[in-house]
GROMACS .gro file of C-alpha atoms in nm:
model
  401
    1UNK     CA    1   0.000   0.000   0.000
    2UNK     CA    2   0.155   0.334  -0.155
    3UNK     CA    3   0.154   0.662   0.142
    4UNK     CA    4  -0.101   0.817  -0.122
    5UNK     CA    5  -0.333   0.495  -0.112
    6UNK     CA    6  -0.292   0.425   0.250
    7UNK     CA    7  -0.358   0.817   0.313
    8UNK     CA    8  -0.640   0.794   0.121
    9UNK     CA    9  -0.795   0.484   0.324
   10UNK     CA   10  -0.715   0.606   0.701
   11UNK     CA   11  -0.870   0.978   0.576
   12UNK     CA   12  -1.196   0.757   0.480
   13UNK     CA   13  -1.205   0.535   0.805
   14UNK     CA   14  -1.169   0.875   1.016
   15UNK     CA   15  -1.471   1.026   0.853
   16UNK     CA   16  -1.640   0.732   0.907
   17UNK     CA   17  -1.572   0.761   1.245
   18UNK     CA   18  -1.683   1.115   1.291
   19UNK     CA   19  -2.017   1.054   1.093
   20UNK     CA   20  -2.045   0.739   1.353
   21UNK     CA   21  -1.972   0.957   1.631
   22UNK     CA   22  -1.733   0.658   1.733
   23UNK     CA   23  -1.347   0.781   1.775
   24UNK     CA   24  -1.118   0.532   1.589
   25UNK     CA   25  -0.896   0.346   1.840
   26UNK     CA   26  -0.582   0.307   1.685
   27UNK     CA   27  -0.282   0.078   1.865
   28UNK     CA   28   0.026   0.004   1.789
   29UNK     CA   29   0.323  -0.223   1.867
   30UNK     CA   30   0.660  -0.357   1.816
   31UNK     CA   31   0.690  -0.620   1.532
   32UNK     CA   32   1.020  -0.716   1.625
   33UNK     CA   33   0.963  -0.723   1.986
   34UNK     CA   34   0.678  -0.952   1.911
   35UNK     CA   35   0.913  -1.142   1.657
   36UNK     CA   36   1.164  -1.187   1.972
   37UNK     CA   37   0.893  -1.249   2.247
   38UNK     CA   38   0.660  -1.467   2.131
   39UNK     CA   39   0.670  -1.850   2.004
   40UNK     CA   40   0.511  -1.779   1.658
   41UNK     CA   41   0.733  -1.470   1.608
   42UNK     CA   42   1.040  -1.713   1.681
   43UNK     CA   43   0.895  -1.955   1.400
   44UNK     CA   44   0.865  -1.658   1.173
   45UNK     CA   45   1.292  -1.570   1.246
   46UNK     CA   46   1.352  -1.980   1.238
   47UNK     CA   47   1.183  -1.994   0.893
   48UNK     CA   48   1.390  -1.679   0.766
   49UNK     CA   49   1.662  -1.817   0.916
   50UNK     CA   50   1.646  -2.157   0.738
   51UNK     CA   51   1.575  -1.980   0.404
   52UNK     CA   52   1.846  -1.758   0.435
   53UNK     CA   53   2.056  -2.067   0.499
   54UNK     CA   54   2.001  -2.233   0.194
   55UNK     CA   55   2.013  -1.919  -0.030
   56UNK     CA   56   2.390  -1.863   0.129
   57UNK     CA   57   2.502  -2.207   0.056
   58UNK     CA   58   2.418  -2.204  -0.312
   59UNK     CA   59   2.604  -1.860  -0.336
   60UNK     CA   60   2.871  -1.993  -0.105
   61UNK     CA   61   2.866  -2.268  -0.375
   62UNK     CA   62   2.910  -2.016  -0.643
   63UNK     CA   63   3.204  -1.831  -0.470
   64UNK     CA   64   3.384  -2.143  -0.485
   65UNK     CA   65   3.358  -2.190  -0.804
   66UNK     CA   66   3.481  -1.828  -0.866
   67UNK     CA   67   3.768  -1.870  -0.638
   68UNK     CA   68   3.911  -2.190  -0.837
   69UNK     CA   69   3.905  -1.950  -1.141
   70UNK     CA   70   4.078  -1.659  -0.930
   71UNK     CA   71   4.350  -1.945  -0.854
   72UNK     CA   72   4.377  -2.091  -1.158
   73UNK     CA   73   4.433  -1.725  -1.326
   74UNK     CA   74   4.697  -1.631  -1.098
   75UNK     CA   75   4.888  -1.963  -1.218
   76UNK     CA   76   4.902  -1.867  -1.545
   77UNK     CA   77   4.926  -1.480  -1.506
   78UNK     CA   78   5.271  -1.612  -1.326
   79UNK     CA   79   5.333  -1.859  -1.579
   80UNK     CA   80   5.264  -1.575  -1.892
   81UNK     CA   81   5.518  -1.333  -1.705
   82UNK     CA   82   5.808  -1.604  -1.656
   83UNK     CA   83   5.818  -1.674  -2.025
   84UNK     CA   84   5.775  -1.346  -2.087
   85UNK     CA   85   6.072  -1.236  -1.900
   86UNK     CA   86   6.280  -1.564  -2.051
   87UNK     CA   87   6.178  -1.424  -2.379
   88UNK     CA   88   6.321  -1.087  -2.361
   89UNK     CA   89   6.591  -1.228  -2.192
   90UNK     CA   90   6.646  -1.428  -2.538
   91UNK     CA   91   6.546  -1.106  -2.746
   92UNK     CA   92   6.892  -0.987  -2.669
   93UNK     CA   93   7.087  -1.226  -2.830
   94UNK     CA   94   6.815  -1.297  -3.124
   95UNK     CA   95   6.775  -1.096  -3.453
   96UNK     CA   96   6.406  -0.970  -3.516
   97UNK     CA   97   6.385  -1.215  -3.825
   98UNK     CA   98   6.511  -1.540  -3.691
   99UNK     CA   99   6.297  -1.826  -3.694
  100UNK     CA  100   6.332  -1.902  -3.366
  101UNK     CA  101   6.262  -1.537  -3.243
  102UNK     CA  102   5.942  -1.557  -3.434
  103UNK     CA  103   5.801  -1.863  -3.332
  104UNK     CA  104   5.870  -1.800  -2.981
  105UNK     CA  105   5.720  -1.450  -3.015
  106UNK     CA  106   5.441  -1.589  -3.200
  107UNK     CA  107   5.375  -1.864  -2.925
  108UNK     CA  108   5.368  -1.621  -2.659
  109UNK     CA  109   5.165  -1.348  -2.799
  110UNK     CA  110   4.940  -1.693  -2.816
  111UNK     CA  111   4.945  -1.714  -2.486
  112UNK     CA  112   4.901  -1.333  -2.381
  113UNK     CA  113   4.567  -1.332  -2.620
  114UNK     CA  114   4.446  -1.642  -2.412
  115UNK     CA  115   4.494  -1.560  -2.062
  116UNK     CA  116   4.359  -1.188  -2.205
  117UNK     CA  117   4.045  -1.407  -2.278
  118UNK     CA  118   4.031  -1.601  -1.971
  119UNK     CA  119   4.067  -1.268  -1.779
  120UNK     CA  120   3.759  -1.107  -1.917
  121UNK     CA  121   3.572  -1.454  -1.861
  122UNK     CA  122   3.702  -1.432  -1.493
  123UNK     CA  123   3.568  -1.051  -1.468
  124UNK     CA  124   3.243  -1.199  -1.587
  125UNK     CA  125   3.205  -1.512  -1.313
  126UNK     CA  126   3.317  -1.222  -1.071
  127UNK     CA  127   3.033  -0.964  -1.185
  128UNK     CA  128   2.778  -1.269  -1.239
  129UNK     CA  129   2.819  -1.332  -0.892
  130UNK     CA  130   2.823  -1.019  -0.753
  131UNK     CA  131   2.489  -0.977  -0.941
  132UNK     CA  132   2.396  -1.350  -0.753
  133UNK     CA  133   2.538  -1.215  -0.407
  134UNK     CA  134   2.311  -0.876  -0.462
  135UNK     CA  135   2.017  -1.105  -0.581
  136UNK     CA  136   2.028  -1.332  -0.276
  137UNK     CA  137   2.035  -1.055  -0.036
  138UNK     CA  138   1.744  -0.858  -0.231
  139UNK     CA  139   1.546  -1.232  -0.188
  140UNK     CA  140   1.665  -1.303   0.199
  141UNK     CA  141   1.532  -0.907   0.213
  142UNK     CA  142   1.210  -1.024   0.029
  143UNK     CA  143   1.117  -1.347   0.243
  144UNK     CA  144   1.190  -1.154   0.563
  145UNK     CA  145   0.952  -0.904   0.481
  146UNK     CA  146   0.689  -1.115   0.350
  147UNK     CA  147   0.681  -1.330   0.681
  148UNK     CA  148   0.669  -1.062   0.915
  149UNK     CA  149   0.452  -0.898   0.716
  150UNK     CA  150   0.188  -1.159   0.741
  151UNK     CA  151   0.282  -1.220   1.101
  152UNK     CA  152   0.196  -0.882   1.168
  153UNK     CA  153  -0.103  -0.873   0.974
  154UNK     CA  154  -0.266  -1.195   1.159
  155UNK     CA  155  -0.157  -1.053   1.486
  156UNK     CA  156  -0.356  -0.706   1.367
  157UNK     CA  157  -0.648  -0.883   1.213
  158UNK     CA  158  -0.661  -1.170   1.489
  159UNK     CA  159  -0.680  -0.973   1.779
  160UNK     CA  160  -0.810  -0.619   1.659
  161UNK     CA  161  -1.164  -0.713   1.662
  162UNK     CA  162  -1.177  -0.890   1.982
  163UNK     CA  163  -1.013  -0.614   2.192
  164UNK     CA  164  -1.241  -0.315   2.005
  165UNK     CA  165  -0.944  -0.181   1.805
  166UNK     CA  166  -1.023  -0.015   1.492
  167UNK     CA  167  -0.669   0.032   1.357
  168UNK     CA  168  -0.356  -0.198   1.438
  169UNK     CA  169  -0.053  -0.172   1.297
  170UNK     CA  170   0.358  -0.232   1.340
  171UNK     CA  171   0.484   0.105   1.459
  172UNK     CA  172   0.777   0.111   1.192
  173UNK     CA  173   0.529   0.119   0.907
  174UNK     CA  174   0.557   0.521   0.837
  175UNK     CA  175   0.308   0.516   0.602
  176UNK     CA  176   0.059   0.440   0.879
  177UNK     CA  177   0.173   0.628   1.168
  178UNK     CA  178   0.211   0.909   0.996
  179UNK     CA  179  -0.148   0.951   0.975
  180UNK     CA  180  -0.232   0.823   1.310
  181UNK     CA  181  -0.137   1.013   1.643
  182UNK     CA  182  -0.241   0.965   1.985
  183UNK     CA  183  -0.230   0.569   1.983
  184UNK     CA  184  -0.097   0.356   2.254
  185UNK     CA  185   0.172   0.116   2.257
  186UNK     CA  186  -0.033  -0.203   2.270
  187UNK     CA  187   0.338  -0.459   2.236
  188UNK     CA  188   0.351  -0.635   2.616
  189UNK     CA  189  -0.060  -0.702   2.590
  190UNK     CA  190  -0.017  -0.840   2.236
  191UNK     CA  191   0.265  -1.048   2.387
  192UNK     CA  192   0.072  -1.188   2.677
  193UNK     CA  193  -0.190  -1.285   2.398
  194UNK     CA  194   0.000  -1.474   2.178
  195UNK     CA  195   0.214  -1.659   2.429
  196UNK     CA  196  -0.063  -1.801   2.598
  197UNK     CA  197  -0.158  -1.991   2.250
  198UNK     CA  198   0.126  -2.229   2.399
  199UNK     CA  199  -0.020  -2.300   2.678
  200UNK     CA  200  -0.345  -2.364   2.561
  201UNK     CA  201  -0.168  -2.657   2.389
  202UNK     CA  202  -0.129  -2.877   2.682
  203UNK     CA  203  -0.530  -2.850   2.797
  204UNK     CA  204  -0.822  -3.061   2.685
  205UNK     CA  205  -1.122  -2.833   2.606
  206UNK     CA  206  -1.463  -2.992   2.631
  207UNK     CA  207  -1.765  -2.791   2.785
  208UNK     CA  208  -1.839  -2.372   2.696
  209UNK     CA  209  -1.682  -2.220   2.876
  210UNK     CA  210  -1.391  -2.449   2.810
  211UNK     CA  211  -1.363  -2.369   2.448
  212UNK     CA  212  -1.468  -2.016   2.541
  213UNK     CA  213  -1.091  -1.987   2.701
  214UNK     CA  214  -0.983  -2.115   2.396
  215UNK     CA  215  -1.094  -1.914   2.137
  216UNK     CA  216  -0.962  -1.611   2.363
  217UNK     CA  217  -0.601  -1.786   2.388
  218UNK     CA  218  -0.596  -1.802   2.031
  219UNK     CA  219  -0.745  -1.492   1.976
  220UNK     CA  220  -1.049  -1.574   1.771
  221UNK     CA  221  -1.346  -1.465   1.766
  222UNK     CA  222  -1.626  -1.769   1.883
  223UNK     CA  223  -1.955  -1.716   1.625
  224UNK     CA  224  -2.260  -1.923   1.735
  225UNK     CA  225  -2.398  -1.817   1.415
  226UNK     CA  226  -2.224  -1.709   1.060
  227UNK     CA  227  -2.164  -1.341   1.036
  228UNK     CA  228  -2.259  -1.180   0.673
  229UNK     CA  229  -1.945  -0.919   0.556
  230UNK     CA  230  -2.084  -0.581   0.519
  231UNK     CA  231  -2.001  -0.630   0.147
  232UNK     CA  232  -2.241  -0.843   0.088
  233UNK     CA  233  -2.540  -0.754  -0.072
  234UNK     CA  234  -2.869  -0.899  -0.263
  235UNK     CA  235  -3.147  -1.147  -0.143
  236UNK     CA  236  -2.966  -1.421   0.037
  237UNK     CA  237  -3.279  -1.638   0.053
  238UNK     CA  238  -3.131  -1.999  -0.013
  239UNK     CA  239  -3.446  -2.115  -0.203
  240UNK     CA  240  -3.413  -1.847  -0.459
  241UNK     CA  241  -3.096  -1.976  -0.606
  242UNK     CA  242  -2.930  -2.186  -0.879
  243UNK     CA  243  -2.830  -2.446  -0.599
  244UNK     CA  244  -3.163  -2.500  -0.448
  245UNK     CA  245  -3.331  -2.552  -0.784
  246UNK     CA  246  -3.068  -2.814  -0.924
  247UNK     CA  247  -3.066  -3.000  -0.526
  248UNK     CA  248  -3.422  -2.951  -0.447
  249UNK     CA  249  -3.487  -3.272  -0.281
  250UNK     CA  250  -3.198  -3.360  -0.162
  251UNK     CA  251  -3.180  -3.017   0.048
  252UNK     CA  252  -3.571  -3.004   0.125
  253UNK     CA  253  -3.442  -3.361   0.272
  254UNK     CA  254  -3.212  -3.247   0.478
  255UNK     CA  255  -3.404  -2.936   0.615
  256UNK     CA  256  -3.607  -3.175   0.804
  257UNK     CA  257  -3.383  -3.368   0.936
  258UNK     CA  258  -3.152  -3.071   1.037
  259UNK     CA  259  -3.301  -2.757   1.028
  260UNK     CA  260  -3.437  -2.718   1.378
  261UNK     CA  261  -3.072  -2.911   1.523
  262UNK     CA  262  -2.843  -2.611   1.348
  263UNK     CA  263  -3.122  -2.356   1.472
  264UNK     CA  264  -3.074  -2.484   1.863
  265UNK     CA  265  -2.700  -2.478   1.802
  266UNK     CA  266  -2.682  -2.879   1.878
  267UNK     CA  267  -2.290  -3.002   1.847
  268UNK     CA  268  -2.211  -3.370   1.921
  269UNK     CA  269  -2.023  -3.494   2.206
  270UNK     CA  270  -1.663  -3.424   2.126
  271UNK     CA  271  -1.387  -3.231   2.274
  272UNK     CA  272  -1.059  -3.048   2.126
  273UNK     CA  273  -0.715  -3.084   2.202
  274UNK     CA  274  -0.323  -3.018   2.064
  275UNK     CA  275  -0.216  -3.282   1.809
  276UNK     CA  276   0.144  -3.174   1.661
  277UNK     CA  277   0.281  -2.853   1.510
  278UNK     CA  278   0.194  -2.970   1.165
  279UNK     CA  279  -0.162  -3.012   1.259
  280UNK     CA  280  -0.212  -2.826   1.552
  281UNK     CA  281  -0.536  -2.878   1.684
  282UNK     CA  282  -0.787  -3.192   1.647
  283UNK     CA  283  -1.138  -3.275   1.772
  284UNK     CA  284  -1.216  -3.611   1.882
  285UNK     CA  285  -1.524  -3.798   2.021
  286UNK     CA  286  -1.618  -3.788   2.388
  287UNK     CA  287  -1.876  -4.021   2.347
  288UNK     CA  288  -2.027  -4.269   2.051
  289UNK     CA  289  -2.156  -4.069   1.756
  290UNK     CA  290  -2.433  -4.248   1.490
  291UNK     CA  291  -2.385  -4.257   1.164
  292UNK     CA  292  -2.549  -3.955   0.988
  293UNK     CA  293  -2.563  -3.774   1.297
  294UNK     CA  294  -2.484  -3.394   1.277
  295UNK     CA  295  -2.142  -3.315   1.429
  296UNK     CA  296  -2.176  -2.923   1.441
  297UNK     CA  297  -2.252  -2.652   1.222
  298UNK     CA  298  -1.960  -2.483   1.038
  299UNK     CA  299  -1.988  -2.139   1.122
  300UNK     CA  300  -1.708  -1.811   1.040
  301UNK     CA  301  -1.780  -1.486   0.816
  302UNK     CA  302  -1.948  -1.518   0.486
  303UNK     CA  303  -1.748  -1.332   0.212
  304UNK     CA  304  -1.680  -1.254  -0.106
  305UNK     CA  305  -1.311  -1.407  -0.218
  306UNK     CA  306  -1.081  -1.149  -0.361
  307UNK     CA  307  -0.893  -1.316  -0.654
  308UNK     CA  308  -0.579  -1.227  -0.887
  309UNK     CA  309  -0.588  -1.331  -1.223
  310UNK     CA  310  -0.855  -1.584  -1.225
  311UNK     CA  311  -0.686  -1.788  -0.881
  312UNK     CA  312  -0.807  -1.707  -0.535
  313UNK     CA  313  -0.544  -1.431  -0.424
  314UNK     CA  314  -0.669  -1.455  -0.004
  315UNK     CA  315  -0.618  -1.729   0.228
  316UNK     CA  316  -0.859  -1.971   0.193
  317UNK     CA  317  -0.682  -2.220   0.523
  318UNK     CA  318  -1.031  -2.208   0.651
  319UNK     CA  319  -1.267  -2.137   0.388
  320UNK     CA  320  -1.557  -2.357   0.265
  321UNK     CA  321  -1.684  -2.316  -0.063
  322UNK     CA  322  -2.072  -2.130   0.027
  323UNK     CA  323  -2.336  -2.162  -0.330
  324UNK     CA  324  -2.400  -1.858  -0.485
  325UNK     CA  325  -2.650  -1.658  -0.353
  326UNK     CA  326  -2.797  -1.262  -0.346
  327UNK     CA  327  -2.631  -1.054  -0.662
  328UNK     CA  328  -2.324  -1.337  -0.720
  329UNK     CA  329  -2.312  -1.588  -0.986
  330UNK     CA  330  -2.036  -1.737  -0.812
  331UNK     CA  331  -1.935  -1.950  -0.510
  332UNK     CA  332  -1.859  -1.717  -0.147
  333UNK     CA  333  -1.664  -1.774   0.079
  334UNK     CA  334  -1.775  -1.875   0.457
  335UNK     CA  335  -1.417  -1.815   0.674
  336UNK     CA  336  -1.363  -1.917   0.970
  337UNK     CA  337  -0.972  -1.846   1.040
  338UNK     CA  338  -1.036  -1.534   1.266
  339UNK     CA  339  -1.400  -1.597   1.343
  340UNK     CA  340  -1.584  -1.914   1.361
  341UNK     CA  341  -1.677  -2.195   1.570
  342UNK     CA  342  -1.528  -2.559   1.720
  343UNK     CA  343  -1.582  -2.691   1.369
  344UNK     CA  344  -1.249  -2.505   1.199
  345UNK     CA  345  -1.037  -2.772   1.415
  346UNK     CA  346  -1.173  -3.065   1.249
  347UNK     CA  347  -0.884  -3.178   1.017
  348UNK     CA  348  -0.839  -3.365   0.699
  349UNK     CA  349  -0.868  -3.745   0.684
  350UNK     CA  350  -0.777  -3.961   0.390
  351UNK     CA  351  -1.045  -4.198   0.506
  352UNK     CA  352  -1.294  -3.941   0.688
  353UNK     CA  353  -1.559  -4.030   0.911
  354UNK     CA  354  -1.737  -3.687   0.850
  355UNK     CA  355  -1.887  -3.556   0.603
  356UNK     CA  356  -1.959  -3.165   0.477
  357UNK     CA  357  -2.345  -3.070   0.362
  358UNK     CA  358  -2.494  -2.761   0.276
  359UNK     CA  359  -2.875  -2.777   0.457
  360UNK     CA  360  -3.068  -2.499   0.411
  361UNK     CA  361  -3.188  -2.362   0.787
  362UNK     CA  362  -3.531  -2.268   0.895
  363UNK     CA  363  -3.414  -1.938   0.880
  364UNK     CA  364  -3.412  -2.024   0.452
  365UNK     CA  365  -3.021  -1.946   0.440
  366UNK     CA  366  -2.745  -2.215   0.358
  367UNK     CA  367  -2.552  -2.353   0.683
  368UNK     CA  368  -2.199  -2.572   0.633
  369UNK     CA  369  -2.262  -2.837   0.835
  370UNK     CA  370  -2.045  -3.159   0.940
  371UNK     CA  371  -2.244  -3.479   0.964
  372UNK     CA  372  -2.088  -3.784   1.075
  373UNK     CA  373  -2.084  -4.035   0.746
  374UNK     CA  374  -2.000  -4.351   0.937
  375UNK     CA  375  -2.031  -4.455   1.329
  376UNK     CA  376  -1.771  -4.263   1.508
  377UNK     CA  377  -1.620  -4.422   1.835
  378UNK     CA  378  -1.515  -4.230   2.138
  379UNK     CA  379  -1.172  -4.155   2.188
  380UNK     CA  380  -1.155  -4.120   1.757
  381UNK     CA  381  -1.041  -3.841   1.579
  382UNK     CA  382  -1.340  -3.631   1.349
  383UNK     CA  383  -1.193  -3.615   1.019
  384UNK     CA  384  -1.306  -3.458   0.691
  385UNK     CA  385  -1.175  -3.467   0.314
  386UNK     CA  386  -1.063  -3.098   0.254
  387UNK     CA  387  -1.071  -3.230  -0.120
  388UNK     CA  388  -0.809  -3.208  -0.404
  389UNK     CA  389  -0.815  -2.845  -0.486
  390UNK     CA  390  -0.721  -2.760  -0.098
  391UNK     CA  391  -0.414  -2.966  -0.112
  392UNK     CA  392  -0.307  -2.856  -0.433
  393UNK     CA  393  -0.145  -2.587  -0.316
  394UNK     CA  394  -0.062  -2.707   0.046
  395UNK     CA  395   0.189  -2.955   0.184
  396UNK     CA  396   0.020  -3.253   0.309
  397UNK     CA  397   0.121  -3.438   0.622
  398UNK     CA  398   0.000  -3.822   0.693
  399UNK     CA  399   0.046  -3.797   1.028
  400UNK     CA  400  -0.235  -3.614   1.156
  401UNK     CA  401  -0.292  -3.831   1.485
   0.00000   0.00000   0.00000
C-alpha cells in the first residue's frame, strides 16, 4: 500500500468515524519485539533463518567456483610473465627475423591473447556473482519481509476485533503512523496474547466455557452463528438460487432432518485438544456418535473471495466453498480463520468419518454443516476430506494423529 493509497484509506475510516460519532482506536506495537517475544514470532525468524541458509550455501557454492578461477588465473598470469621475462631475456641475443625469435614471439603473444580471454571470462564469473550475491540478499530481504509482514497482519487482524481496536498496525510502518497520532503502545498485551496460545496446547477443552478460554487464547473470535461481511449484498434467501433448484430434494431432505438441530446450536459430544505442530489442533469424540448424525454446524464470516488473475489471491486455510446466492453468480466464501466456531479444528482425513453438507436452515439461508458419514467411536479423531483443490497448493502431512 503506496503513502497516497494508505492516506487515502485512514482519511476515509476517520470520517467514518466522525459521521459514527465513534473515535477510531488506533494501537500500535513492536513487530520485532513480538518477533523476539513470542513463540510464533520465533517460528517466523527460524523460517527466515532456514531460508536464508540455503540461499547462502548455493552462493557460497558459487564463490567457490569463482575462487578456483581466481586461482587458476593467478597460475598462469605467473606462468605468462616467466616466459615473458625468458623471452626478452632471449630477445637480446636474437635478430628480429630469426625463426626461432618468431616462433617463440608468436607462441607467446598466443598465450598473452588467451589468458587476455580467460581474464575477461574471470571478470564476468566475478560480476555474475556479484549480481547473484546482490540477488540473494534482495530475496533473503524479500522473504523476511513477507513473513513478518503476514505475522503482523494476523496478529492485527486476529486480535483487533476482539479487543475493540479499529486500527492496528507495526509502529515502523511510516506510512501508517504518519497519519495516526495519539495511539498507545499495545506490544507487552499483544505479547501476553499470543504466548498463551502455547499453553493452551497442553489443555483438553470440552464444555463452553472451556472452548470459550480457547478461542480467547488463540485470539479468535467464537460465532454461534455465521456473520454476513458488510459487502455483501442482494437477497440471500437460499431457495431463490441456482443451488436450491438443481438440489431440491436432496436439500428439502435435509431441512427436516436438520433444520431445527443447526437452529438450537446442537454439536455432538466431542472435545478439542493439541495434536502436533503440523496439525495443531484436532477434535475427537467424547462419546459414541451415529452414523449420519450432525457433528456441528460450520460457522465463520461469509465473504466474497478477492482473486488475482482468475486464482483465489486470499487465504482460503479455513474457507468452505458457500453456493451462490444474493447478486453473485459465483461460489462465497464462509471463513472461519479469525471468526468461527469448534468446527475449523476438524482436520483432513484420507479416510474421513465426516462428512460436509450444505442444509438450508429454517431461517431459509445455507448452513456448512459436518455430519458424521459412518459410526464414530469415542476416543476417535473427526476427520473430513478438505478435497483435491485444498491440497493442491498445500503440503500434506499423513500424520495427523
Amino acid at each position: 500500500m503506496n503513502a497516497q493509497v494508505c492516506k487515502i484509506f485512514y482519511i476515509s475510516l476517520l470520517l467514518n468515524s466522525l459521521v459514527a460519532k465513534a473515535p477510531l482506536v488506533c494501537v500500535g506495537f513492536s513487530g520485532k519485539q513480538l518477533l523476539d517475544g513470542s513463540v510464533q514470532g520465533k517460528k517466523c525468524k527460524t523460517e527466515i533463518s532456514k531460508f536464508e541458509d540455503q540461499v547462502v550455501e548455493k552462493v557460497e557454492a558459487l564463490r567457490v567456483v569463482v575462487a578456483v578461477q581466481e586461482q587458476t588465473m593467478k597460475k598462469l598470469r605467473q606462468e605468462v610473465t616467466k616466459k615473458r621475462e625468458l623471452f626478452e631475456l632471449k630477445h637480446k641475443d636474437l635478430k628480429k627475423n630469426d625463426p626461432i625469435f618468431i616462433k617463440e614471439k608468436e607462441e607467446l603473444s598466443k598465450q598473452i591473447h588467451d589468458l587476455n580471454n580467460k581474464e575477461r571470462e574471470l571478470e564476468k564469473a566475478q560480476q555474475l556473482f556479484m549480481s547473484d550475491v546482490q540477488q540473494a540478499s534482495n530475496l533473503i530481504k524479500k522473504k523476511y519481509d513477507t513473513i513478518t509482514k503476514l505475522f503482523y497482519k494476523d496478529v492485527a487482524t486476529r486480535y483487533g476485533p476482539m479487543r475493540g481496536w479499529d486500527i492496528v498496525f507495526e509502529k515502523n510502518n511510516k506510512d501508517v503512523a504518519s497519519y495516526i497520532s495519539g495511539h498507545s503502545d499495545k506490544t507487552e498485551e499483544l505479547l501476553q496474547l499470543l504466548n498463551k496460545q502455547v499453553c493452551a496446547q497442553g489443555k483438553v477443552y470440552q464444555t463452553k466455557p472451556d472452548v470459550k478460554r480457547l478461542f480467547e487464547d488463540l485470539g479468535i473470535i467464537h460465532l454461534e452463528n455465521n456473520k454476513i461481511d458488510s459487502s455483501i449484498c442482494g437477497d440471500l434467501d437460499a431457495r431463490k438460487t441456482a443451488y436450491y433448484r438443481n438440489n431440491k430434494a436432496l436439500l428439502d431432505q435435509y431441512k427436516i432432518k436438520y433444520a431445527s438441530c443447526v437452529a438450537q446450536h446442537y454439536r455432538a459430544p466431542f472435545y478439542i485438544k493439541w495434536i502436533s505442530e503440523k496439525v495443531g489442533f484436532g477434535v475427537f469424540a467424547s462419546a459414541d456418535i451415529k452414523a449420519g448424525e450432525l457433528v456441528q454446524e460450520y460457522t465463520g464470516i461469509l465473504r466474497v473471495p478477492s482473486k488475482h488473475k482468475g486464482l483465489f489471491a486470499d487465504d482460503t486455510t479455513y474457507s468452505w466453498n458457500y453456493p451462490a446466492v444474493g447478486n453473485y453468480a459465483a461460489a462465497l466464501h464462509l471463513d472461519s480463520k479469525f471468526e468461527g466456531n469448534e468446527m475449523r479444528f476438524v482436520n483432513h482425513g484420507n479416510d474421513p468419518n465426516a462428512v460436509q453438507i450444505t442444509i438450508i436452515g429454517a431461517d431459509n439461508l445455507f448452513h456448512v454443516c459436518y455430519i458424521a458419514s459412518r459410526n464414530i467411536k469415542t476416543g476417535e479423531q473427526i476427520l473430513v476430506s478438505y478435497g483435491k483443490d485444498y491440497w493442491a497448493c498445500r503440503n500434506y502431512y499423513e500424520d495427523l494423529f
